[in-house]
PDB file of C-alpha atoms in Angstrom:
ATOM      1  CA  MET Q  21      18.372 -31.032   1.210  1.00 46.00           C
ATOM      2  CA  PRO Q  22      20.416 -28.744   3.507  1.00 47.00           C
ATOM      3  CA  ALA Q  23      19.042 -28.034   6.942  1.00 49.00           C
ATOM      4  CA  GLN Q  24      17.234 -24.727   7.297  1.00 49.00           C
ATOM      5  CA  PRO Q  25      18.664 -22.259   9.817  1.00 51.00           C
ATOM      6  CA  PRO Q  26      16.409 -21.923  12.852  1.00 50.00           C
ATOM      7  CA  ARG Q  27      13.546 -19.468  12.936  1.00 53.00           C
ATOM      8  CA  ARG Q  28      14.244 -16.500  15.112  1.00 55.00           C
ATOM      9  CA  PRO Q  29      11.232 -14.950  16.807  1.00 48.00           C
ATOM     10  CA  THR Q  30      11.471 -11.367  17.908  1.00 48.00           C
ATOM     11  CA  THR Q  31       9.241 -10.826  20.921  1.00 39.00           C
ATOM     12  CA  ALA Q  32       7.993  -7.421  19.900  1.00 42.00           C
ATOM     13  CA  PRO Q  33       8.160  -5.344  16.736  1.00 43.00           C
ATOM     14  CA  PRO Q  34       9.562  -1.822  16.676  1.00 44.00           C
ATOM     15  CA  ALA Q  35       7.545   0.762  18.607  1.00 43.00           C
ATOM     16  CA  GLY Q  36       4.193   1.746  17.121  1.00 43.00           C
ATOM     17  CA  ARG Q  37       3.643  -1.481  15.165  1.00 42.00           C
ATOM     18  CA  ARG Q  38       0.233  -3.147  15.174  1.00 45.00           C
ATOM     19  CA  THR Q  39       1.456  -6.728  15.332  1.00 42.00           C
ATOM     20  CA  SER Q  40       2.447  -8.442  18.533  1.00 53.00           C
ATOM     21  CA  ALA Q  41       5.403 -10.401  17.173  1.00 88.00           C
ATOM     22  CA  VAL Q  42       7.824 -10.628  14.295  1.00 92.00           C
ATOM     23  CA  GLU Q  43       9.330 -13.949  13.277  1.00 92.00           C
ATOM     24  CA  VAL Q  44      12.435 -13.926  11.102  1.00 94.00           C
ATOM     25  CA  ARG Q  45      12.964 -17.010   8.967  1.00 93.00           C
ATOM     26  CA  ARG Q  46      16.383 -17.429   7.414  1.00 94.00           C
ATOM     27  CA  SER Q  47      16.740 -19.527   4.279  1.00 91.00           C
ATOM     28  CA  THR Q  48      19.873 -20.972   2.725  1.00 90.00           C
ATOM     29  CA  ARG Q  49      18.035 -20.981  -0.620  1.00 90.00           C
ATOM     30  CA  ARG Q  50      17.425 -17.215  -0.588  1.00 88.00           C
ATOM     31  CA  ARG Q  51      20.265 -15.251  -2.100  1.00 86.00           C
ATOM     32  CA  ARG Q  52      19.116 -11.625  -2.317  1.00 86.00           C
ATOM     33  CA  THR Q  53      15.370 -11.304  -1.806  1.00 90.00           C
ATOM     34  CA  VAL Q  54      13.550 -10.350   1.368  1.00 92.00           C
ATOM     35  CA  SER Q  55       9.807 -10.741   1.763  1.00 90.00           C
ATOM     36  CA  ALA Q  56       7.238 -10.454   4.522  1.00 88.00           C
ATOM     37  CA  TYR Q  57       3.625 -11.325   5.192  1.00 85.00           C
ATOM     38  CA  ARG Q  58       1.104 -11.335   8.037  1.00 81.00           C
ATOM     39  CA  GLU Q  59       0.134 -14.609   9.664  1.00 78.00           C
ATOM     40  CA  GLY Q  60      -2.547 -13.959  12.263  1.00 71.00           C
ATOM     41  CA  ASP Q  61      -1.143 -11.421  14.698  1.00 75.00           C
ATOM     42  CA  ARG Q  62       2.461 -12.174  13.681  1.00 84.00           C
ATOM     43  CA  THR Q  63       4.580 -10.857  10.851  1.00 89.00           C
ATOM     44  CA  ILE Q  64       6.844 -13.347   9.110  1.00 90.00           C
ATOM     45  CA  VAL Q  65       9.981 -11.896   7.481  1.00 92.00           C
ATOM     46  CA  LEU Q  66      11.909 -14.168   5.107  1.00 93.00           C
ATOM     47  CA  ILE Q  67      15.595 -13.319   4.603  1.00 94.00           C
ATOM     48  CA  PRO Q  68      18.743 -14.948   3.201  1.00 94.00           C
ATOM     49  CA  ALA Q  69      20.648 -17.005   5.808  1.00 93.00           C
ATOM     50  CA  ARG Q  70      23.904 -15.125   5.170  1.00 93.00           C
ATOM     51  CA  MET Q  71      22.560 -11.728   6.341  1.00 92.00           C
ATOM     52  CA  SER Q  72      24.138 -10.136   9.378  1.00 93.00           C
ATOM     53  CA  GLU Q  73      22.037  -9.266  12.421  1.00 93.00           C
ATOM     54  CA  ALA Q  74      22.340  -5.549  11.572  1.00 93.00           C
ATOM     55  CA  GLU Q  75      21.027  -6.216   8.037  1.00 92.00           C
ATOM     56  CA  GLU Q  76      18.260  -8.329   9.530  1.00 93.00           C
ATOM     57  CA  ARG Q  77      17.171  -5.512  11.858  1.00 92.00           C
ATOM     58  CA  ARG Q  78      17.226  -3.009   8.977  1.00 92.00           C
ATOM     59  CA  TRP Q  79      15.206  -5.294   6.684  1.00 92.00           C
ATOM     60  CA  VAL Q  80      12.637  -6.098   9.390  1.00 92.00           C
ATOM     61  CA  THR Q  81      11.994  -2.352   9.781  1.00 90.00           C
ATOM     62  CA  VAL Q  82      11.813  -1.829   6.002  1.00 90.00           C
ATOM     63  CA  MET Q  83       9.403  -4.740   5.535  1.00 88.00           C
ATOM     64  CA  LEU Q  84       7.157  -3.705   8.443  1.00 87.00           C
ATOM     65  CA  ASP Q  85       6.945  -0.218   6.910  1.00 83.00           C
ATOM     66  CA  ARG Q  86       6.068  -1.694   3.501  1.00 82.00           C
ATOM     67  CA  LEU Q  87       3.346  -3.922   4.938  1.00 78.00           C
ATOM     68  CA  ALA Q  88       1.881  -1.043   6.927  1.00 76.00           C
ATOM     69  CA  ALA Q  89       1.812   1.150   3.803  1.00 68.00           C
ATOM     70  CA  GLN Q  90       0.084  -1.597   1.786  1.00 69.00           C
ATOM     71  CA  GLU Q  91      -2.492  -2.148   4.517  1.00 66.00           C
ATOM     72  CA  SER Q  92      -3.250   1.549   4.927  1.00 58.00           C
ATOM     73  CA  ARG Q  93      -3.887   1.832   1.175  1.00 55.00           C
ATOM     74  CA  ARG Q  94      -6.341  -1.060   1.406  1.00 55.00           C
ATOM     75  CA  ARG Q  95      -8.293   0.300   4.364  1.00 59.00           C
ATOM     76  CA  VAL Q  96     -11.566   1.926   3.535  1.00 67.00           C
ATOM     77  CA  GLY Q  97     -12.467   5.056   5.513  1.00 78.00           C
ATOM     78  CA  ASP Q  98     -15.907   6.022   6.799  1.00 82.00           C
ATOM     79  CA  SER Q  99     -16.766   8.160   3.762  1.00 85.00           C
ATOM     80  CA  GLU Q 100     -15.854   5.333   1.369  1.00 88.00           C
ATOM     81  CA  LEU Q 101     -17.870   2.959   3.547  1.00 90.00           C
ATOM     82  CA  ALA Q 102     -20.936   5.235   3.224  1.00 92.00           C
ATOM     83  CA  GLU Q 103     -20.493   5.330  -0.583  1.00 93.00           C
ATOM     84  CA  ARG Q 104     -20.182   1.564  -0.632  1.00 93.00           C
ATOM     85  CA  ALA Q 105     -23.399   1.251   1.423  1.00 95.00           C
ATOM     86  CA  GLU Q 106     -25.217   3.449  -1.078  1.00 95.00           C
ATOM     87  CA  ARG Q 107     -24.000   1.337  -4.021  1.00 95.00           C
ATOM     88  CA  LEU Q 108     -24.979  -1.909  -2.277  1.00 96.00           C
ATOM     89  CA  SER Q 109     -28.421  -0.539  -1.421  1.00 96.00           C
ATOM     90  CA  ASP Q 110     -28.947   0.523  -5.031  1.00 96.00           C
ATOM     91  CA  GLN Q 111     -27.743  -2.795  -6.410  1.00 95.00           C
ATOM     92  CA  TYR Q 112     -29.401  -5.256  -4.029  1.00 95.00           C
ATOM     93  CA  LEU Q 113     -32.167  -3.395  -2.171  1.00 96.00           C
ATOM     94  CA  ASP Q 114     -33.533  -1.156  -4.945  1.00 95.00           C
ATOM     95  CA  GLY Q 115     -32.060   1.868  -3.134  1.00 95.00           C
ATOM     96  CA  ARG Q 116     -34.578   1.576  -0.288  1.00 96.00           C
ATOM     97  CA  ALA Q 117     -32.028   1.418   2.539  1.00 95.00           C
ATOM     98  CA  ARG Q 118     -30.506   4.856   3.120  1.00 95.00           C
ATOM     99  CA  PRO Q 119     -28.456   5.052   6.324  1.00 95.00           C
ATOM    100  CA  ALA Q 120     -27.866   8.409   7.981  1.00 94.00           C
ATOM    101  CA  SER Q 121     -24.377   7.276   8.980  1.00 94.00           C
ATOM    102  CA  VAL Q 122     -22.031   4.378   8.290  1.00 94.00           C
ATOM    103  CA  ARG Q 123     -18.781   4.085  10.199  1.00 93.00           C
ATOM    104  CA  TRP Q 124     -16.066   1.796  11.522  1.00 90.00           C
ATOM    105  CA  VAL Q 125     -16.006   1.269  15.286  1.00 89.00           C
ATOM    106  CA  THR Q 126     -13.467  -0.356  17.599  1.00 85.00           C
ATOM    107  CA  ASN Q 127     -15.842  -1.298  20.429  1.00 87.00           C
ATOM    108  CA  GLN Q 128     -17.519  -4.283  18.724  1.00 84.00           C
ATOM    109  CA  ASN Q 129     -15.551  -7.382  19.537  1.00 82.00           C
ATOM    110  CA  THR Q 130     -18.383  -9.924  19.614  1.00 87.00           C
ATOM    111  CA  ARG Q 131     -20.332  -8.860  16.535  1.00 91.00           C
ATOM    112  CA  TRP Q 132     -19.355  -7.881  13.001  1.00 94.00           C
ATOM    113  CA  GLY Q 133     -21.805  -5.030  12.628  1.00 95.00           C
ATOM    114  CA  SER Q 134     -24.778  -3.338  14.190  1.00 95.00           C
ATOM    115  CA  CYS Q 135     -27.622  -1.138  13.088  1.00 94.00           C
ATOM    116  CA  THR Q 136     -29.953   1.264  14.869  1.00 93.00           C
ATOM    117  CA  PRO Q 137     -32.916   1.614  12.483  1.00 93.00           C
ATOM    118  CA  ALA Q 138     -34.498   4.490  14.452  1.00 91.00           C
ATOM    119  CA  GLU Q 139     -31.352   6.581  13.923  1.00 92.00           C
ATOM    120  CA  GLY Q 140     -30.427   5.101  10.560  1.00 93.00           C
ATOM    121  CA  SER Q 141     -26.919   4.378  11.809  1.00 94.00           C
ATOM    122  CA  ILE Q 142     -24.733   1.442  10.839  1.00 96.00           C
ATOM    123  CA  ARG Q 143     -21.513   0.495  12.581  1.00 95.00           C
ATOM    124  CA  LEU Q 144     -19.026  -2.099  11.344  1.00 94.00           C
ATOM    125  CA  SER Q 145     -16.390  -3.692  13.542  1.00 92.00           C
ATOM    126  CA  HIS Q 146     -12.815  -2.679  12.778  1.00 88.00           C
ATOM    127  CA  ARG Q 147     -12.047  -6.431  12.806  1.00 89.00           C
ATOM    128  CA  LEU Q 148     -13.514  -6.569   9.279  1.00 91.00           C
ATOM    129  CA  GLN Q 149     -10.808  -4.259   7.942  1.00 87.00           C
ATOM    130  CA  GLY Q 150      -8.440  -6.260   5.811  1.00 81.00           C
ATOM    131  CA  MET Q 151     -10.964  -9.046   5.172  1.00 87.00           C
ATOM    132  CA  PRO Q 152     -11.998  -9.741   1.567  1.00 88.00           C
ATOM    133  CA  GLU Q 153     -14.296  -7.125   0.042  1.00 90.00           C
ATOM    134  CA  TYR Q 154     -17.139  -9.580  -0.486  1.00 92.00           C
ATOM    135  CA  VAL Q 155     -17.169 -10.262   3.284  1.00 93.00           C
ATOM    136  CA  VAL Q 156     -17.307  -6.565   4.179  1.00 93.00           C
ATOM    137  CA  ASP Q 157     -20.011  -6.077   1.525  1.00 95.00           C
ATOM    138  CA  TYR Q 158     -22.057  -8.905   3.009  1.00 97.00           C
ATOM    139  CA  VAL Q 159     -21.895  -7.480   6.550  1.00 97.00           C
ATOM    140  CA  LEU Q 160     -22.712  -4.010   5.240  1.00 97.00           C
ATOM    141  CA  LEU Q 161     -25.633  -5.358   3.201  1.00 97.00           C
ATOM    142  CA  HIS Q 162     -26.826  -7.333   6.254  1.00 97.00           C
ATOM    143  CA  GLU Q 163     -26.949  -4.122   8.289  1.00 97.00           C
ATOM    144  CA  LEU Q 164     -28.599  -2.206   5.426  1.00 97.00           C
ATOM    145  CA  ALA Q 165     -31.315  -4.882   5.351  1.00 97.00           C
ATOM    146  CA  HIS Q 166     -31.946  -4.171   9.038  1.00 96.00           C
ATOM    147  CA  LEU Q 167     -32.949  -0.625   8.103  1.00 96.00           C
ATOM    148  CA  LEU Q 168     -35.846  -2.248   6.232  1.00 96.00           C
ATOM    149  CA  VAL Q 169     -36.550  -5.287   8.448  1.00 95.00           C
ATOM    150  CA  PRO Q 170     -35.450  -5.176  12.106  1.00 90.00           C
ATOM    151  CA  GLY Q 171     -35.304  -8.924  12.956  1.00 91.00           C
ATOM    152  CA  HIS Q 172     -33.835 -12.036  11.358  1.00 93.00           C
ATOM    153  CA  GLY Q 173     -37.069 -13.571  10.106  1.00 94.00           C
ATOM    154  CA  PRO Q 174     -37.805 -14.975   6.636  1.00 95.00           C
ATOM    155  CA  ARG Q 175     -38.526 -11.507   5.206  1.00 95.00           C
ATOM    156  CA  PHE Q 176     -35.080 -10.322   6.316  1.00 95.00           C
ATOM    157  CA  TRP Q 177     -33.254 -13.292   4.746  1.00 94.00           C
ATOM    158  CA  ARG Q 178     -35.190 -12.873   1.484  1.00 94.00           C
ATOM    159  CA  LEU Q 179     -33.627  -9.408   1.182  1.00 94.00           C
ATOM    160  CA  LEU Q 180     -30.159 -10.972   1.271  1.00 93.00           C
ATOM    161  CA  GLU Q 181     -30.927 -13.701  -1.269  1.00 91.00           C
ATOM    162  CA  SER Q 182     -29.974 -11.408  -4.152  1.00 91.00           C
ATOM    163  CA  TYR Q 183     -26.385 -11.040  -2.898  1.00 94.00           C
ATOM    164  CA  PRO Q 184     -24.558 -13.922  -4.629  1.00 93.00           C
ATOM    165  CA  ARG Q 185     -21.827 -14.337  -2.021  1.00 93.00           C
ATOM    166  CA  THR Q 186     -23.979 -14.505   1.116  1.00 94.00           C
ATOM    167  CA  GLU Q 187     -23.177 -18.134   1.945  1.00 94.00           C
ATOM    168  CA  ARG Q 188     -19.498 -17.761   1.114  1.00 94.00           C
ATOM    169  CA  ALA Q 189     -19.179 -14.644   3.304  1.00 94.00           C
ATOM    170  CA  ARG Q 190     -21.040 -16.286   6.172  1.00 94.00           C
ATOM    171  CA  GLY Q 191     -18.744 -19.315   5.890  1.00 94.00           C
ATOM    172  CA  TYR Q 192     -15.681 -17.075   5.927  1.00 93.00           C
ATOM    173  CA  LEU Q 193     -16.872 -15.290   9.083  1.00 94.00           C
ATOM    174  CA  GLU Q 194     -17.732 -18.598  10.762  1.00 94.00           C
ATOM    175  CA  GLY Q 195     -14.203 -19.794   9.966  1.00 92.00           C
ATOM    176  CA  VAL Q 196     -12.693 -16.671  11.537  1.00 90.00           C
ATOM    177  CA  VAL Q 197     -14.738 -17.229  14.695  1.00 89.00           C
ATOM    178  CA  ALA Q 198     -13.807 -20.930  14.817  1.00 89.00           C
ATOM    179  CA  ALA Q 199     -10.105 -20.165  14.297  1.00 86.00           C
ATOM    180  CA  GLY Q 200     -10.247 -17.766  17.245  1.00 82.00           C
ATOM    181  CA  ARG Q 201     -11.410 -20.625  19.444  1.00 83.00           C
ATOM    182  CA  LEU Q 202      -8.565 -22.963  18.496  1.00 79.00           C
ATOM    183  CA  PRO Q 203      -5.888 -23.515  21.127  1.00 81.00           C
ATOM    184  CA  GLN Q 204      -2.782 -21.485  20.454  1.00 66.00           C
ATOM    185  CA  PRO Q 205       0.342 -23.527  19.754  1.00 66.00           C
ATOM    186  CA  PRO Q 206       3.050 -23.188  22.371  1.00 63.00           C
ATOM    187  CA  GLY Q 207       5.702 -20.600  21.607  1.00 51.00           C
ATOM    188  CA  PRO Q 208       9.288 -21.489  20.780  1.00 52.00           C
ATOM    189  CA  THR Q 209      11.218 -22.884  23.704  1.00 46.00           C
ATOM    190  CA  ALA Q 210      14.384 -21.211  24.898  1.00 42.00           C
ATOM    191  CA  GLY Q 211      17.359 -23.266  23.838  1.00 43.00           C
TER     192      GLY Q 211
END
């Protein structure tokens, strides 16, 4: 098998990008196709080995734009989040939990969601955006349940029993937290 050309990390993406790094991987097997995906806070761009540096720069920009467009289509806004909360309440809580407001927030970095029952407000961490829908639904349902039962006692957990993906969603979130605690591998060395 022929040796793969080295991976070429780019220290920072073009201005205005959300990721902290772009890594270009050249492949001798690729002939024409270019693809890209997110891996943690990095974007990996796969290109044919024969591409020039100018073509590489152009394709990195094109692929970052495509990924950003895909991600923005997937993001749910506050109004959609409120509609989702209403559907979840109807389906799993007999419509008893009716929040006054449901919104994404960027100031929750240690919790996935929060609820203020007295105000009827629910806030979900922006870190949930892009996670699987069943995970977002679980966190939203968890906060909706707090409108009915403030603590985490047996009565609270009984409310969540009807959601079939509770354990799976909790496992997913635990995995995200655990992955965040893993030591980061050293970056590529200058050669």
